[in-house]
Structure formats: structure tokens, C-alpha cells
mmCIF file of C-alpha atoms in Angstrom:
data_model
loop_
_atom_site.group_PDB
_atom_site.id
_atom_site.type_symbol
_atom_site.label_atom_id
_atom_site.label_comp_id
_atom_site.label_asym_id
_atom_site.label_seq_id
_atom_site.Cartn_x
_atom_site.Cartn_y
_atom_site.Cartn_z
ATOM 1 C CA MET A 1 72.864 84.814 97.099
ATOM 2 C CA SER A 2 70.443 87.428 97.888
ATOM 3 C CA THR A 3 67.464 89.090 96.360
ATOM 4 C CA SER A 4 68.401 91.925 94.175
ATOM 5 C CA GLU A 5 67.409 95.159 95.964
ATOM 6 C CA ALA A 6 69.663 97.751 94.715
ATOM 7 C CA PRO A 7 70.613 98.133 90.888
ATOM 8 C CA TRP A 8 74.341 96.814 91.908
ATOM 9 C CA GLN A 9 73.169 93.335 93.089
ATOM 10 C CA ALA A 10 71.956 92.703 89.794
ATOM 11 C CA VAL A 11 75.940 92.365 89.065
ATOM 12 C CA LEU A 12 76.598 90.052 91.574
ATOM 13 C CA ASP A 13 73.215 88.053 90.886
ATOM 14 C CA ALA A 14 74.156 87.908 87.270
ATOM 15 C CA ASP A 15 77.723 86.507 87.886
ATOM 16 C CA GLY A 16 76.270 83.584 90.281
ATOM 17 C CA CYS A 17 78.478 84.652 93.010
ATOM 18 C CA PRO A 18 77.219 84.145 96.571
ATOM 19 C CA TYR A 19 77.156 87.178 99.031
ATOM 20 C CA THR A 20 75.169 88.630 101.697
ATOM 21 C CA VAL A 21 73.496 92.056 102.577
ATOM 22 C CA HIS A 22 73.648 92.742 106.164
ATOM 23 C CA ARG A 23 70.874 95.249 107.713
ATOM 24 C CA HIS A 24 71.703 96.872 110.683
ATOM 25 C CA SER A 25 71.433 100.226 112.422
ATOM 26 C CA ALA A 26 72.964 103.077 110.480
ATOM 27 C CA ALA A 27 76.984 103.302 111.350
ATOM 28 C CA HIS A 28 78.467 106.711 109.802
ATOM 29 C CA SER A 29 81.733 107.001 112.275
ATOM 30 C CA VAL A 30 84.331 104.890 112.182
ATOM 31 C CA ALA A 31 83.769 103.965 115.768
ATOM 32 C CA GLU A 32 80.261 103.177 114.891
ATOM 33 C CA ARG A 33 81.198 101.088 111.875
ATOM 34 C CA GLN A 34 83.772 99.350 114.163
ATOM 35 C CA ALA A 35 81.209 98.419 116.240
ATOM 36 C CA LEU A 36 78.892 96.590 113.858
ATOM 37 C CA PRO A 37 79.377 92.408 114.092
ATOM 38 C CA PHE A 38 81.989 92.090 111.635
ATOM 39 C CA PRO A 39 85.333 91.957 111.964
ATOM 40 C CA TRP A 40 87.281 95.016 111.628
ATOM 41 C CA SER A 41 90.514 94.108 109.976
ATOM 42 C CA GLN A 42 88.334 92.260 107.092
ATOM 43 C CA ALA A 43 86.468 96.025 106.683
ATOM 44 C CA VAL A 44 86.730 97.769 102.969
ATOM 45 C CA LYS A 45 85.846 100.996 101.958
ATOM 46 C CA THR A 46 85.429 101.856 98.630
ATOM 47 C CA LEU A 47 86.305 105.684 97.419
ATOM 48 C CA ALA A 48 84.616 107.043 94.765
ATOM 49 C CA PHE A 49 86.804 109.165 91.860
ATOM 50 C CA THR A 50 86.121 110.463 89.109
ATOM 51 C CA THR A 51 88.465 111.983 85.938
ATOM 52 C CA SER A 52 88.110 113.879 82.725
ATOM 53 C CA ASP A 53 88.040 110.316 80.959
ATOM 54 C CA VAL A 54 86.717 108.400 83.779
ATOM 55 C CA PRO A 55 83.057 109.674 84.932
ATOM 56 C CA LEU A 56 83.161 107.656 87.650
ATOM 57 C CA LEU A 57 85.840 105.141 89.265
ATOM 58 C CA LEU A 58 85.592 102.844 92.411
ATOM 59 C CA VAL A 59 88.697 102.360 94.410
ATOM 60 C CA ALA A 60 88.669 99.137 97.526
ATOM 61 C CA LEU A 61 90.737 99.381 100.121
ATOM 62 C CA ARG A 62 91.075 97.603 103.492
ATOM 63 C CA ALA A 63 89.625 100.249 105.809
ATOM 64 C CA GLU A 64 92.742 100.922 107.972
ATOM 65 C CA ASP A 65 94.789 101.968 104.267
ATOM 66 C CA ARG A 66 95.112 104.936 102.582
ATOM 67 C CA VAL A 67 95.260 105.348 98.947
ATOM 68 C CA ASP A 68 98.321 106.327 97.225
ATOM 69 C CA PHE A 69 97.463 108.953 94.449
ATOM 70 C CA ALA A 70 100.805 108.097 92.878
ATOM 71 C CA ARG A 71 100.028 104.499 92.310
ATOM 72 C CA LEU A 72 96.320 105.331 91.145
ATOM 73 C CA ALA A 73 97.209 107.798 88.761
ATOM 74 C CA ALA A 74 100.336 105.593 87.691
ATOM 75 C CA VAL A 75 97.460 102.426 86.925
ATOM 76 C CA LEU A 76 94.946 104.699 85.043
ATOM 77 C CA GLY A 77 97.741 106.368 82.972
ATOM 78 C CA THR A 78 96.810 110.021 84.132
ATOM 79 C CA SER A 79 98.279 113.235 86.391
ATOM 80 C CA ARG A 80 97.714 112.825 89.664
ATOM 81 C CA SER A 81 95.836 116.654 89.244
ATOM 82 C CA ARG A 82 93.629 114.607 86.870
ATOM 83 C CA LEU A 83 92.082 112.500 90.227
ATOM 84 C CA ARG A 84 88.913 113.938 91.869
ATOM 85 C CA THR A 85 87.008 112.772 94.645
ATOM 86 C CA ALA A 86 83.363 112.028 93.263
ATOM 87 C CA ASP A 87 81.233 114.749 94.773
ATOM 88 C CA VAL A 88 77.827 113.881 96.604
ATOM 89 C CA GLY A 89 75.721 114.992 93.867
ATOM 90 C CA LEU A 90 77.202 112.050 91.586
ATOM 91 C CA LEU A 91 76.909 109.373 94.255
ATOM 92 C CA ALA A 92 73.105 110.301 94.352
ATOM 93 C CA ALA A 93 72.711 109.795 90.834
ATOM 94 C CA GLU A 94 74.493 106.339 91.236
ATOM 95 C CA GLY A 95 72.026 105.773 93.841
ATOM 96 C CA LEU A 96 75.016 105.799 96.517
ATOM 97 C CA VAL A 97 75.946 107.885 99.813
ATOM 98 C CA PRO A 98 78.999 108.560 101.183
ATOM 99 C CA GLY A 99 80.582 105.595 103.465
ATOM 100 C CA GLY A 100 77.903 103.483 101.942
ATOM 101 C CA VAL A 101 79.763 102.982 98.429
ATOM 102 C CA PRO A 102 79.903 98.989 97.298
ATOM 103 C CA PRO A 103 82.940 98.159 95.205
ATOM 104 C CA VAL A 104 80.622 97.143 92.602
ATOM 105 C CA SER A 105 78.602 99.135 90.148
ATOM 106 C CA HIS A 106 75.550 98.341 87.767
ATOM 107 C CA ARG A 107 76.836 101.286 85.176
ATOM 108 C CA PRO A 108 78.460 99.909 82.421
ATOM 109 C CA GLY A 109 81.898 101.246 82.360
ATOM 110 C CA VAL A 110 82.397 102.035 86.000
ATOM 111 C CA PRO A 111 85.607 100.193 86.706
ATOM 112 C CA CYS A 112 86.532 98.973 90.296
ATOM 113 C CA LEU A 113 90.073 98.842 91.182
ATOM 114 C CA ILE A 114 90.528 96.176 94.265
ATOM 115 C CA ASP A 115 93.728 97.082 96.243
ATOM 116 C CA ALA A 116 95.821 93.440 96.236
ATOM 117 C CA ALA A 117 96.028 93.956 100.110
ATOM 118 C CA VAL A 118 92.373 93.028 99.543
ATOM 119 C CA ALA A 119 92.267 90.194 97.117
ATOM 120 C CA GLU A 120 94.382 88.032 99.277
ATOM 121 C CA PRO A 121 93.974 86.128 101.703
ATOM 122 C CA ASP A 122 90.970 84.732 100.411
ATOM 123 C CA ARG A 123 88.467 85.584 102.891
ATOM 124 C CA PRO A 124 84.974 86.856 103.562
ATOM 125 C CA VAL A 125 85.074 91.062 103.267
ATOM 126 C CA TYR A 126 82.783 93.783 104.594
ATOM 127 C CA CYS A 127 81.990 96.367 102.461
ATOM 128 C CA GLY A 128 79.392 99.071 101.945
ATOM 129 C CA ALA A 129 76.093 98.192 100.512
ATOM 130 C CA GLY A 130 74.827 101.342 99.662
ATOM 131 C CA SER A 131 73.782 103.211 102.443
ATOM 132 C CA ALA A 132 74.770 103.546 105.964
ATOM 133 C CA ASP A 133 72.666 100.723 107.510
ATOM 134 C CA ARG A 134 73.719 97.900 105.201
ATOM 135 C CA THR A 135 76.680 95.837 104.564
ATOM 136 C CA LEU A 136 78.239 93.566 101.720
ATOM 137 C CA GLN A 137 79.572 90.510 102.636
ATOM 138 C CA ILE A 138 81.411 88.908 100.065
ATOM 139 C CA ASP A 139 84.735 86.942 98.793
ATOM 140 C CA SER A 140 87.382 88.444 98.749
ATOM 141 C CA ALA A 141 88.338 86.660 95.729
ATOM 142 C CA VAL A 142 85.017 86.882 94.425
ATOM 143 C CA LEU A 143 85.316 90.495 94.712
ATOM 144 C CA ALA A 144 88.868 90.617 92.355
ATOM 145 C CA ARG A 145 86.973 88.778 89.777
ATOM 146 C CA LEU A 146 83.738 90.462 88.668
ATOM 147 C CA PRO A 147 83.433 91.989 85.890
ATOM 148 C CA ARG A 148 85.165 95.814 85.514
ATOM 149 C CA ALA A 149 87.200 94.792 88.581
ATOM 150 C CA ARG A 150 90.902 95.074 88.442
ATOM 151 C CA VAL A 151 93.597 94.283 91.134
ATOM 152 C CA ALA A 152 96.126 96.740 91.742
ATOM 153 C CA ALA A 153 98.443 97.902 94.626
ATOM 154 C CA LEU A 154 96.989 100.831 95.511
ATOM 155 C CA SER A 155 97.748 101.553 99.057
ATOM 156 C CA ARG A 156 100.300 103.218 101.332
#
């Protein structure tokens, strides 16, 4: 377990789950991320969305997958037209940057939908950790059972 450095880490620490935050040179592009010493097949990206009913929603997918917006809207019980990508200002208010969004939030009421392909098999996954120079390593099963996490088929 890591010492809490970012507010979202307090959620992991309170849960008592094992995780590691790796520090490395900043990686912004896909090529830079693929060059990091983590298996690309286990890389997970977290996308941030908002709707009129949900101020912030996190969606975790395998790095090579794309979100299926119709499935996402159905899981949320809303229409595709109500889904919006969270803007940089909203992410900044959360202390996050695009490309470094972790799949867990310290804010009450911020759900994280985990794509079913991420939740299985039970193995380490490598996610954003709040900035371009950090990567969160956490077990996929642990990620799927965190508070406010929900597993659903979200990729196409």
C-alpha cells in the first residue's frame, strides 16, 4: 500500500487494498505510454463524462478499447445526447489532468463504471494516477469491487 499523496488514494487506503503508484517520466502520447515498463495489454484508460444528472462519471476501459456510447447511456439510464465528455476545467477542479485520470474518485457520489473486459481476468492493471508522470498498478478484481464501482459491458 502506498502513502496517500493524492485525495483519491485515501479511498484505496481506507479500503485496505494493495496498490502501487509508479513514478516515471511524463507520458502524454500513446507511443510514450507504450514505451513505459508496463504491459500495454494490461493498460487501462479512464474517461471522464458528465450528464445533467451526474456531475462526474468515470469509465475505465482497456487502453485499446473504445467506449460504446449507446451501452454507456443505457447503463446510466439516460440518452446518448445527454452524455458529455468532462472538460479540462472540471478535471482540474478534481485535481486531475486528461490522460492521467484514475479509475477512483475521492468525491462522494462519483461513480466509476468498469468495463467487463477490465474486470476479468483477475490480474494487475495499469491506470492513470492523476498526472502524466504516475501510473497506478492495482489488481483488476480489487478495482471492480471498490466503493461506487460497477462492472458493465461498455466497450465496442
